[in-house]
Short mmCIF file of N, CA and C in Angstrom, two decimals:
data_model
loop_
_atom_site.label_atom_id
_atom_site.label_comp_id
_atom_site.label_asym_id
_atom_site.label_seq_id
_atom_site.Cartn_x
_atom_site.Cartn_y
_atom_site.Cartn_z
N MET A 29 -109.84 96.68 32.57
CA MET A 29 -109.77 98.06 32.95
C MET A 29 -110.94 98.78 32.27
N THR A 30 -111.36 99.59 33.21
CA THR A 30 -112.49 100.46 32.69
C THR A 30 -111.80 101.64 31.98
N ASN A 31 -111.94 102.02 30.83
CA ASN A 31 -111.51 103.37 30.25
C ASN A 31 -112.75 104.32 30.36
N ILE A 32 -112.02 105.58 30.76
CA ILE A 32 -113.10 106.97 30.82
C ILE A 32 -112.52 107.61 29.51
N SER A 33 -113.29 108.09 28.64
CA SER A 33 -112.98 108.60 27.60
C SER A 33 -113.21 110.12 27.83
N LYS A 34 -112.34 111.08 26.91
CA LYS A 34 -112.49 112.22 27.22
C LYS A 34 -113.54 112.97 26.84
N ASP A 35 -114.38 112.12 25.89
CA ASP A 35 -115.75 112.68 25.69
C ASP A 35 -116.81 112.61 27.07
N THR A 36 -116.55 111.47 27.95
CA THR A 36 -117.35 111.18 29.07
C THR A 36 -116.76 112.33 30.04
N VAL A 37 -115.56 112.67 30.12
CA VAL A 37 -115.15 113.49 31.13
C VAL A 37 -115.52 115.19 30.52
N ARG A 38 -115.69 115.50 29.24
CA ARG A 38 -116.23 116.58 28.81
C ARG A 38 -117.76 116.75 29.21
N LYS A 39 -118.48 115.64 29.00
CA LYS A 39 -119.91 115.81 29.19
C LYS A 39 -120.25 115.82 30.74
N VAL A 40 -119.48 115.19 31.83
CA VAL A 40 -119.68 115.08 33.05
C VAL A 40 -119.13 116.58 33.50
N ALA A 41 -118.22 117.26 33.08
CA ALA A 41 -117.76 118.85 33.05
C ALA A 41 -118.86 119.74 32.70
N ASN A 42 -119.52 119.35 31.58
CA ASN A 42 -120.56 120.20 30.94
C ASN A 42 -121.36 120.01 32.10
N LEU A 43 -122.13 118.89 32.69
CA LEU A 43 -123.28 118.80 33.47
C LEU A 43 -122.85 119.62 34.94
N ALA A 44 -121.55 119.50 35.03
CA ALA A 44 -121.16 120.45 36.55
C ALA A 44 -121.04 121.99 36.19
N LYS A 45 -121.22 122.24 34.92
CA LYS A 45 -121.00 123.78 34.43
C LYS A 45 -119.66 123.96 34.81
N LEU A 46 -118.75 122.99 34.33
CA LEU A 46 -117.11 123.20 34.47
C LEU A 46 -116.60 123.27 32.89
N GLU A 47 -115.61 124.07 32.74
CA GLU A 47 -114.84 124.24 31.57
C GLU A 47 -113.57 123.43 31.94
N VAL A 48 -113.33 122.32 30.69
CA VAL A 48 -111.90 121.63 30.89
C VAL A 48 -111.41 121.86 29.46
N SER A 49 -109.97 121.91 29.38
CA SER A 49 -109.39 122.08 28.12
C SER A 49 -109.17 120.54 27.45
N ASP A 50 -108.76 120.46 26.22
CA ASP A 50 -108.62 119.26 25.88
C ASP A 50 -107.33 118.40 26.58
N SER A 51 -106.51 119.10 27.09
CA SER A 51 -105.40 118.30 28.01
C SER A 51 -105.99 117.93 29.32
N GLU A 52 -106.45 118.99 30.01
CA GLU A 52 -107.56 118.59 31.05
C GLU A 52 -108.29 117.35 31.15
N ALA A 53 -108.91 117.15 30.13
CA ALA A 53 -109.75 116.24 29.99
C ALA A 53 -109.04 114.95 29.66
N GLU A 54 -107.99 114.94 29.05
CA GLU A 54 -107.14 113.59 29.02
C GLU A 54 -106.57 113.40 30.31
N ALA A 55 -105.89 114.44 31.05
CA ALA A 55 -105.53 114.21 32.39
C ALA A 55 -106.54 113.44 32.86
N PHE A 56 -107.67 114.07 33.25
CA PHE A 56 -108.75 113.64 34.16
C PHE A 56 -109.17 112.15 33.76
N ALA A 57 -109.18 111.77 32.37
CA ALA A 57 -109.86 110.67 31.87
C ALA A 57 -108.93 109.67 32.44
N SER A 58 -107.32 109.69 32.31
CA SER A 58 -106.66 108.93 32.83
C SER A 58 -106.46 108.71 34.25
N GLN A 59 -106.83 109.83 34.99
CA GLN A 59 -106.83 109.69 36.41
C GLN A 59 -108.09 108.98 37.04
N LEU A 60 -109.05 109.23 36.36
CA LEU A 60 -110.27 108.32 36.50
C LEU A 60 -110.42 106.97 36.42
N GLY A 61 -109.88 106.87 35.21
CA GLY A 61 -109.50 105.26 35.01
C GLY A 61 -108.77 104.57 35.96
N ASN A 62 -107.50 105.24 36.48
CA ASN A 62 -106.63 104.90 37.49
C ASN A 62 -107.57 104.37 38.78
N ILE A 63 -108.43 105.21 39.16
CA ILE A 63 -109.23 105.28 40.13
C ILE A 63 -110.09 103.91 40.23
N ILE A 64 -111.02 103.93 38.96
CA ILE A 64 -111.76 102.69 38.74
C ILE A 64 -111.25 101.27 38.99
N GLU A 65 -109.70 101.43 38.24
CA GLU A 65 -109.15 100.09 38.55
C GLU A 65 -108.63 99.80 39.71
N MET A 66 -108.23 100.71 40.71
CA MET A 66 -107.90 100.73 42.01
C MET A 66 -109.24 100.26 42.57
N VAL A 67 -110.37 100.52 42.55
CA VAL A 67 -111.62 100.11 42.97
C VAL A 67 -112.07 98.76 42.42
N GLU A 68 -111.64 98.33 41.38
CA GLU A 68 -111.99 97.09 40.98
C GLU A 68 -111.07 95.99 41.64
N LYS A 69 -109.78 96.33 41.88
CA LYS A 69 -108.78 95.58 42.42
C LYS A 69 -109.39 95.34 43.82
N LEU A 70 -109.82 96.41 44.68
CA LEU A 70 -110.23 96.15 46.11
C LEU A 70 -111.50 95.35 45.94
N ASN A 71 -112.52 95.34 44.95
CA ASN A 71 -113.76 94.25 44.80
C ASN A 71 -113.05 92.72 44.66
N GLU A 72 -111.97 92.67 44.33
CA GLU A 72 -111.49 91.16 44.27
C GLU A 72 -111.33 90.67 45.53
N LEU A 73 -110.94 91.34 46.66
CA LEU A 73 -110.66 90.76 47.90
C LEU A 73 -111.76 90.13 48.34
N ASP A 74 -111.64 88.90 49.36
CA ASP A 74 -112.48 88.10 49.84
C ASP A 74 -112.67 88.86 51.37
N THR A 75 -113.95 89.30 51.24
CA THR A 75 -114.15 89.86 52.75
C THR A 75 -115.43 89.10 53.43
N THR A 76 -115.37 87.85 53.21
CA THR A 76 -116.57 86.95 53.76
C THR A 76 -116.43 87.00 55.35
N ASN A 77 -115.38 86.88 55.82
CA ASN A 77 -115.19 86.78 57.51
C ASN A 77 -114.73 87.94 57.89
N VAL A 78 -115.05 88.98 57.26
CA VAL A 78 -114.51 90.52 57.83
C VAL A 78 -115.74 91.16 58.32
N GLU A 79 -115.83 91.45 59.65
CA GLU A 79 -116.99 92.20 60.05
C GLU A 79 -116.75 93.67 59.72
N PRO A 80 -118.37 94.24 59.29
CA PRO A 80 -118.35 95.52 58.52
C PRO A 80 -117.98 96.54 59.78
N THR A 81 -117.26 97.59 59.56
CA THR A 81 -117.15 98.62 60.70
C THR A 81 -116.90 99.95 59.88
N SER A 82 -117.30 101.18 60.38
CA SER A 82 -116.90 102.24 59.75
C SER A 82 -115.73 103.01 60.32
N HIS A 83 -115.29 102.46 61.57
CA HIS A 83 -114.13 103.15 62.06
C HIS A 83 -113.12 102.13 62.66
N ALA A 84 -112.01 102.39 62.76
CA ALA A 84 -110.94 101.18 63.17
C ALA A 84 -111.04 101.12 64.58
N ILE A 85 -111.31 102.26 65.18
CA ILE A 85 -111.30 102.27 66.86
C ILE A 85 -112.97 102.62 67.37
N PRO A 86 -113.35 101.98 68.33
CA PRO A 86 -114.85 102.76 68.91
C PRO A 86 -114.58 104.08 69.00
N VAL A 87 -115.85 104.78 68.54
CA VAL A 87 -116.03 105.94 68.39
C VAL A 87 -117.39 106.37 68.96
N SER A 88 -117.49 107.69 69.85
CA SER A 88 -118.67 107.79 70.54
C SER A 88 -118.80 109.33 70.38
N ASN A 89 -120.16 110.05 70.07
CA ASN A 89 -120.15 111.14 70.03
C ASN A 89 -120.55 111.85 71.50
N VAL A 90 -119.82 112.80 71.77
CA VAL A 90 -120.25 113.71 73.07
C VAL A 90 -120.97 114.91 72.55
N LEU A 91 -122.39 114.79 72.92
CA LEU A 91 -123.27 115.63 72.53
C LEU A 91 -123.52 116.53 73.72
N ARG A 92 -123.90 117.67 73.35
CA ARG A 92 -124.53 118.39 74.46
C ARG A 92 -126.03 118.62 74.59
N GLU A 93 -126.45 118.86 75.61
CA GLU A 93 -127.98 118.97 75.62
C GLU A 93 -128.58 120.02 74.75
N ASP A 94 -129.44 119.71 73.89
CA ASP A 94 -130.23 120.59 73.11
C ASP A 94 -131.29 121.41 73.94
N VAL A 95 -130.72 122.59 73.99
CA VAL A 95 -131.46 123.72 74.71
C VAL A 95 -131.47 125.09 73.93
N ALA A 96 -133.11 125.36 73.74
CA ALA A 96 -133.29 126.60 72.93
C ALA A 96 -132.96 127.65 73.69
N LYS A 97 -132.19 128.49 73.17
CA LYS A 97 -131.95 129.83 73.41
C LYS A 97 -132.24 131.12 72.70
N PRO A 98 -132.59 132.17 73.26
CA PRO A 98 -133.12 133.06 72.44
C PRO A 98 -132.02 133.57 71.42
N GLY A 99 -132.50 134.00 70.13
CA GLY A 99 -131.29 134.29 69.15
C GLY A 99 -131.13 135.89 68.99
N LEU A 100 -130.34 136.12 68.09
CA LEU A 100 -130.02 137.65 68.11
C LEU A 100 -131.28 138.72 67.68
N PRO A 101 -131.23 139.57 67.73
CA PRO A 101 -132.45 140.50 67.35
C PRO A 101 -132.35 140.74 65.83
N ARG A 102 -133.23 140.51 65.01
CA ARG A 102 -133.42 140.67 63.51
C ARG A 102 -132.71 141.93 62.89
N GLU A 103 -132.99 143.08 63.97
CA GLU A 103 -132.22 144.27 63.36
C GLU A 103 -130.69 144.24 63.51
N LYS A 104 -130.29 143.33 64.29
CA LYS A 104 -128.96 143.46 64.59
C LYS A 104 -128.20 142.38 63.57
N VAL A 105 -128.92 141.45 63.05
CA VAL A 105 -128.66 140.48 62.23
C VAL A 105 -128.57 140.93 60.80
N LEU A 106 -129.41 141.74 60.72
CA LEU A 106 -129.45 142.49 59.16
C LEU A 106 -128.58 143.44 59.10
N ARG A 107 -128.16 144.41 60.14
CA ARG A 107 -127.45 145.27 60.35
C ARG A 107 -126.40 145.74 58.99
N ASN A 108 -125.81 144.46 58.76
CA ASN A 108 -124.61 144.63 57.62
C ASN A 108 -124.99 144.04 56.19
N ALA A 109 -126.18 143.48 56.31
CA ALA A 109 -126.58 142.85 55.11
C ALA A 109 -126.48 143.96 54.00
N PRO A 110 -126.16 143.66 52.89
CA PRO A 110 -125.78 144.40 51.56
C PRO A 110 -127.51 144.70 50.98
N LEU A 111 -128.31 143.74 51.21
CA LEU A 111 -129.60 144.13 50.52
C LEU A 111 -130.78 143.36 51.87
N THR A 112 -131.88 144.09 52.18
CA THR A 112 -132.85 143.27 52.71
C THR A 112 -134.22 143.74 52.30
N GLN A 113 -134.88 142.86 52.35
CA GLN A 113 -136.26 143.18 52.12
C GLN A 113 -137.61 142.27 52.96
N ASP A 114 -138.48 143.02 53.73
CA ASP A 114 -139.42 142.76 54.51
C ASP A 114 -138.69 142.09 55.91
N GLY A 115 -137.70 142.25 56.17
CA GLY A 115 -137.02 141.89 57.42
C GLY A 115 -136.22 140.63 57.14
N MET A 116 -135.77 140.39 55.93
CA MET A 116 -135.31 139.19 55.51
C MET A 116 -133.75 139.54 54.64
N PHE A 117 -132.98 138.77 54.46
CA PHE A 117 -132.05 138.92 53.59
C PHE A 117 -132.44 138.65 52.17
N LYS A 118 -131.97 139.73 51.20
CA LYS A 118 -132.59 139.65 49.84
C LYS A 118 -131.00 139.24 49.07
N VAL A 119 -131.42 138.09 48.23
CA VAL A 119 -130.01 137.66 47.33
C VAL A 119 -130.52 137.68 45.90
N PRO A 120 -129.58 137.81 45.17
CA PRO A 120 -129.79 137.71 43.72
C PRO A 120 -130.41 136.50 43.22
N THR A 121 -131.22 136.54 42.38
CA THR A 121 -131.67 135.40 41.67
C THR A 121 -130.52 134.48 41.27
N ILE A 122 -130.33 133.34 41.18
CA ILE A 122 -129.30 132.56 40.54
C ILE A 122 -129.95 131.47 39.58
N ILE A 123 -131.30 131.27 39.42
CA ILE A 123 -131.78 130.40 38.70
C ILE A 123 -132.04 130.64 37.23
N GLU A 124 -131.34 130.04 36.39
CA GLU A 124 -131.52 130.52 34.74
C GLU A 124 -132.74 129.81 34.35
N GLU A 125 -133.44 130.63 33.19
CA GLU A 125 -134.70 129.91 32.74
C GLU A 125 -134.39 129.77 31.30
#
């Protein structure tokens, strides 16, 4: 069984910019360990004669023809925008330096 430590959970949570409490880190570590254990059990199956599939039944996409159509006028699109600049949406900066 592969064990996931609370420290690993905290490290991944930090990378994802998530805050986790000690009890949450412990619960997540246990849950992730169980998931990895189940995947390891699946890897034990002999699949040499099993044909690879992505769906249990045949599936086909019904696609419409791709036809270019005129879009909405820019003024109408930007009418309810909280901020605009040079005919475009203006959004706050989110990248930290």
